[in-house]
PDB file of C-alpha atoms and ligand atoms in Angstrom:
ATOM      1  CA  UNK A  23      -0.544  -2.655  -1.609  1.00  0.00           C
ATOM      2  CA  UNK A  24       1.894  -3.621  -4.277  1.00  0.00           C
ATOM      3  CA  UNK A  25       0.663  -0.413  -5.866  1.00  0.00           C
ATOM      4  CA  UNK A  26       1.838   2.140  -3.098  1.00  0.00           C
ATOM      5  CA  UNK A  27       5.579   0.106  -2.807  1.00  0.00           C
ATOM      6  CA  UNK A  28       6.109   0.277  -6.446  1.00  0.00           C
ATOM      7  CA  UNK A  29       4.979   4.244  -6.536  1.00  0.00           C
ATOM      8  CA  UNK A  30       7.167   4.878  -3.740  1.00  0.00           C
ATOM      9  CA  UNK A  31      10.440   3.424  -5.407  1.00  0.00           C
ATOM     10  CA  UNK A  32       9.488   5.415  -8.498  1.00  0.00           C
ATOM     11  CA  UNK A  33       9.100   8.195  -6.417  1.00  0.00           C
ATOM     12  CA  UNK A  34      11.992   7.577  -4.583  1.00  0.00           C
ATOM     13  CA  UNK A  35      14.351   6.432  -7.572  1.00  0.00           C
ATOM     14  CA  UNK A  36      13.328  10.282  -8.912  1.00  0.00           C
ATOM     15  CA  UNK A  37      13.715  12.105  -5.612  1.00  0.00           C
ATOM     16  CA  UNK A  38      18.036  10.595  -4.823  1.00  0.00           C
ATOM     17  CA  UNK A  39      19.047  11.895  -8.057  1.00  0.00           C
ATOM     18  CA  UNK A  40      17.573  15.294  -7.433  1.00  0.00           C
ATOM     19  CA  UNK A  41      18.725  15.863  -3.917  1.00  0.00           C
ATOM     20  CA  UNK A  42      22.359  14.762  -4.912  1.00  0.00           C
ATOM     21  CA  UNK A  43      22.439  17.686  -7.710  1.00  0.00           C
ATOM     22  CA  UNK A  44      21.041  20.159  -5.428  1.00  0.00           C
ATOM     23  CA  UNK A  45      23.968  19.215  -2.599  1.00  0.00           C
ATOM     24  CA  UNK A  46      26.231  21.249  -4.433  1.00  0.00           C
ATOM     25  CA  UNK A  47      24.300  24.435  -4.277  1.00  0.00           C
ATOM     26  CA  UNK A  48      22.757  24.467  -1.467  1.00  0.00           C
ATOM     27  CA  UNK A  49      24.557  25.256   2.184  1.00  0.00           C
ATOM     28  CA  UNK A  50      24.440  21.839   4.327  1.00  0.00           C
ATOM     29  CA  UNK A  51      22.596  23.261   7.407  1.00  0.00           C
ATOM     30  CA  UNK A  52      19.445  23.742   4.702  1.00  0.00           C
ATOM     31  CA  UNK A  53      20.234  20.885   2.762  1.00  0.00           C
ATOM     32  CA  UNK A  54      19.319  18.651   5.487  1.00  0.00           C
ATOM     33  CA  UNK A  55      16.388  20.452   5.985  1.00  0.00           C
ATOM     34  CA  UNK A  56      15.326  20.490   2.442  1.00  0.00           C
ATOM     35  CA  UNK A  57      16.116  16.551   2.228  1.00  0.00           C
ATOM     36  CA  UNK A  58      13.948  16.016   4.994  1.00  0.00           C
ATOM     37  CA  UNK A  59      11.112  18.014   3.960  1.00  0.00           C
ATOM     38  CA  UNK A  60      11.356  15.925   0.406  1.00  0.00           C
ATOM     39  CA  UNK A  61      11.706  13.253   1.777  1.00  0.00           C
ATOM     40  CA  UNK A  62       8.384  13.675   3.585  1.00  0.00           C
ATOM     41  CA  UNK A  63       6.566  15.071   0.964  1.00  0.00           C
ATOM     42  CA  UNK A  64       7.588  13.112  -1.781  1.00  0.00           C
ATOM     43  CA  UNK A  65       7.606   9.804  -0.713  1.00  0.00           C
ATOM     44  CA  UNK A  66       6.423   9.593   2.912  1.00  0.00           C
ATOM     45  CA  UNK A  67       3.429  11.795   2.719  1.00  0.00           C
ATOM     46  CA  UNK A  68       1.917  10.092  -0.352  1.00  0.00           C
ATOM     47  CA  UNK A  69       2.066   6.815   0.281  1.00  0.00           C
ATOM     48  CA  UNK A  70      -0.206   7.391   3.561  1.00  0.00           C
ATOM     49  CA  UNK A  71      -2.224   9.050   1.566  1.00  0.00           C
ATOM     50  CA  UNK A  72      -2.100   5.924  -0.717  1.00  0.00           C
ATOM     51  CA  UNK A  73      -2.780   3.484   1.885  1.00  0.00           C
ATOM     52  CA  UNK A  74      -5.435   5.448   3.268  1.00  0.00           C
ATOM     53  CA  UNK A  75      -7.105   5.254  -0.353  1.00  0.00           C
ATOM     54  CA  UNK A  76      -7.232   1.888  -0.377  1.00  0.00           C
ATOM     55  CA  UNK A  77      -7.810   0.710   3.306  1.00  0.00           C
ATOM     56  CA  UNK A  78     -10.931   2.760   2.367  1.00  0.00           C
ATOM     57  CA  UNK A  79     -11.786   1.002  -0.851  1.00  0.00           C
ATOM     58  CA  UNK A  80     -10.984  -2.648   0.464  1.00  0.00           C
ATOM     59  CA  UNK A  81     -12.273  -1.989   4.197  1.00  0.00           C
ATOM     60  CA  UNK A  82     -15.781  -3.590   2.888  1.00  0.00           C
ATOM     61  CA  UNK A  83     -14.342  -6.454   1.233  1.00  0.00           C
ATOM     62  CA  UNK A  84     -12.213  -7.423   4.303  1.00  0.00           C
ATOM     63  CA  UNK A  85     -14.788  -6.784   6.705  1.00  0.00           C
ATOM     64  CA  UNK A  86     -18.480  -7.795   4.607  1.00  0.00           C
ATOM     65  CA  UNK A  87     -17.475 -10.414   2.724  1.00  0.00           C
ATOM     66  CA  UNK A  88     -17.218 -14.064   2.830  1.00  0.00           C
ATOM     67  CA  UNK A  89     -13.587 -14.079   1.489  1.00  0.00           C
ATOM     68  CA  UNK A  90     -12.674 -12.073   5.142  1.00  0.00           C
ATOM     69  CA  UNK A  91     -12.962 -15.740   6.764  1.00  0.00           C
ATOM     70  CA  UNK A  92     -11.680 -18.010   3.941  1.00  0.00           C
ATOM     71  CA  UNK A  93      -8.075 -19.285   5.168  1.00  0.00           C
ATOM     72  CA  UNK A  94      -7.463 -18.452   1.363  1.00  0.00           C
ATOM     73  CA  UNK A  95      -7.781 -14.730   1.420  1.00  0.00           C
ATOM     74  CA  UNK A  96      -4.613 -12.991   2.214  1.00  0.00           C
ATOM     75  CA  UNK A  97      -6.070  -9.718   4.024  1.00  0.00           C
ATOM     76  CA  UNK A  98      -2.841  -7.340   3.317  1.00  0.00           C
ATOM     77  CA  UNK A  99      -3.650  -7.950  -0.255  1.00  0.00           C
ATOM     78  CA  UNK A 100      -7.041  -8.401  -0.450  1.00  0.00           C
ATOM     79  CA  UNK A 101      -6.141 -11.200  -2.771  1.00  0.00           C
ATOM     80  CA  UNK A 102      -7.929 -14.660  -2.364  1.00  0.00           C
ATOM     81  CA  UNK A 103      -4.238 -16.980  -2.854  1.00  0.00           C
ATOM     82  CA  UNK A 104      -6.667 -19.726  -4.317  1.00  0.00           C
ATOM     83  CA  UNK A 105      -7.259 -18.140  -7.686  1.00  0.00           C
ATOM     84  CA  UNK A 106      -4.934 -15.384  -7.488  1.00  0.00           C
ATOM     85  CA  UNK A 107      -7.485 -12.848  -7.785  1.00  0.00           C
ATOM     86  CA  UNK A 108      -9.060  -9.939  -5.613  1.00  0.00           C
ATOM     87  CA  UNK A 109     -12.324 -10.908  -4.455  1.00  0.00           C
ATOM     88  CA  UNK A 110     -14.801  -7.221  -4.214  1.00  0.00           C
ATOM     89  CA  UNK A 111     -18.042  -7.287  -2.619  1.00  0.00           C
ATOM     90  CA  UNK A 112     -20.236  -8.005  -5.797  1.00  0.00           C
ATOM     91  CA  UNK A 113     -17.520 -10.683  -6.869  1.00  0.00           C
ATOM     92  CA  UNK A 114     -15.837 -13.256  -5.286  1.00  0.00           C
ATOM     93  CA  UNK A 115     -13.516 -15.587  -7.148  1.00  0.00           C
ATOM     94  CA  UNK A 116     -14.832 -18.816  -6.671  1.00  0.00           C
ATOM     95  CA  UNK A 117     -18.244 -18.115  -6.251  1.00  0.00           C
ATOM     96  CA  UNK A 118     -18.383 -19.093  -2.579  1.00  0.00           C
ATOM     97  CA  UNK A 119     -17.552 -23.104  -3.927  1.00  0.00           C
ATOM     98  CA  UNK A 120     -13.911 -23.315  -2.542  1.00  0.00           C
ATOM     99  CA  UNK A 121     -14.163 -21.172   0.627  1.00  0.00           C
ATOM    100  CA  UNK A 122     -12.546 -22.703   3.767  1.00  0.00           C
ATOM    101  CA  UNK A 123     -12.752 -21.789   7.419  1.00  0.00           C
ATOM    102  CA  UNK A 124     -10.523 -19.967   8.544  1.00  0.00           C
ATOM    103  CA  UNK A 125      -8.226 -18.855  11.771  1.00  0.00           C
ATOM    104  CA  UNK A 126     -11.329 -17.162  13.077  1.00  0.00           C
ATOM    105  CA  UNK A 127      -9.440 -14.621  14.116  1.00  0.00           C
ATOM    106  CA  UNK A 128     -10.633 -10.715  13.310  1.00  0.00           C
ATOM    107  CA  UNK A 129      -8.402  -9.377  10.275  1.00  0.00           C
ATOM    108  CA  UNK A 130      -7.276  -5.978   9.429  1.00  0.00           C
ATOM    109  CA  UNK A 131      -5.515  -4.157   6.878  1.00  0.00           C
TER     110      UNK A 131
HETATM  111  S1  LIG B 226     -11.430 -19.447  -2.098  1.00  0.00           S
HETATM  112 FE1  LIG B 226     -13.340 -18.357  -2.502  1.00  0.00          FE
HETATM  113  S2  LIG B 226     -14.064 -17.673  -0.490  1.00  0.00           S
HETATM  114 FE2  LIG B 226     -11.896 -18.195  -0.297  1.00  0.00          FE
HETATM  115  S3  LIG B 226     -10.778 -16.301  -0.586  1.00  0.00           S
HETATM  116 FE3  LIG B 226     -10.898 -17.323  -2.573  1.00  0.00          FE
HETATM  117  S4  LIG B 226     -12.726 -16.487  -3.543  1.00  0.00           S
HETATM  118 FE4  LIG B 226     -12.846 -15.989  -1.366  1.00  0.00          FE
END
């Protein structure tokens, strides 16, 4: 998750710059237009795409593995807060040793 925020400010911190130079050539009624198109498809548009990426890579972690009830395993990471580490389905951190119940309650990311 970290991942998409971090690409988005890049992407973003590149994208201002640009649409400030082109404010000065372009007419304001397609300015707006053009900044809102950008906007979309430069920062928007790929980080859904982003997040789609990797709710399908970590969707059978979350879901199959014993991490996805640990009260250790924070599910909008996928990171098990124990060891600091992200648990995948042939791998989990702690082996299954420290793993604690817990809120029972159906996580999703
Ligand atoms: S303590 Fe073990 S079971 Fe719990 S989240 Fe971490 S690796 Fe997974």
């Amino acid at each position: 998750m970290g991942k998409i925020v971090f690409w988005g400010i890049i992407r973003t911190g590149i994208l201002l710059p640009m649409i400030w130079i082109t404010s000065g050539y372009i007419e304001t009624k397609y300015w707006w237009t053009l900044v809102t198109l950008s906007v979309y498809g430069v920062i928007i548009h790929p980080a859904i795409l982003q997040y789609k990426i990797f709710r399908e890579e970590n969707l059978p972690v979350v879901e199959d593995t014993l991490c996805s009830s640990c009260k250790h395993f924070d599910v909008t990471a996928v990171l098990c807060m124990k060891y600091d580490e992200h648990p995948t389905e042939n791998y989990l951190p702690c082996g299954g040793s420290d793993w604690e119940p817990g809120d029972g309650e159906k996580r999703r990311i």
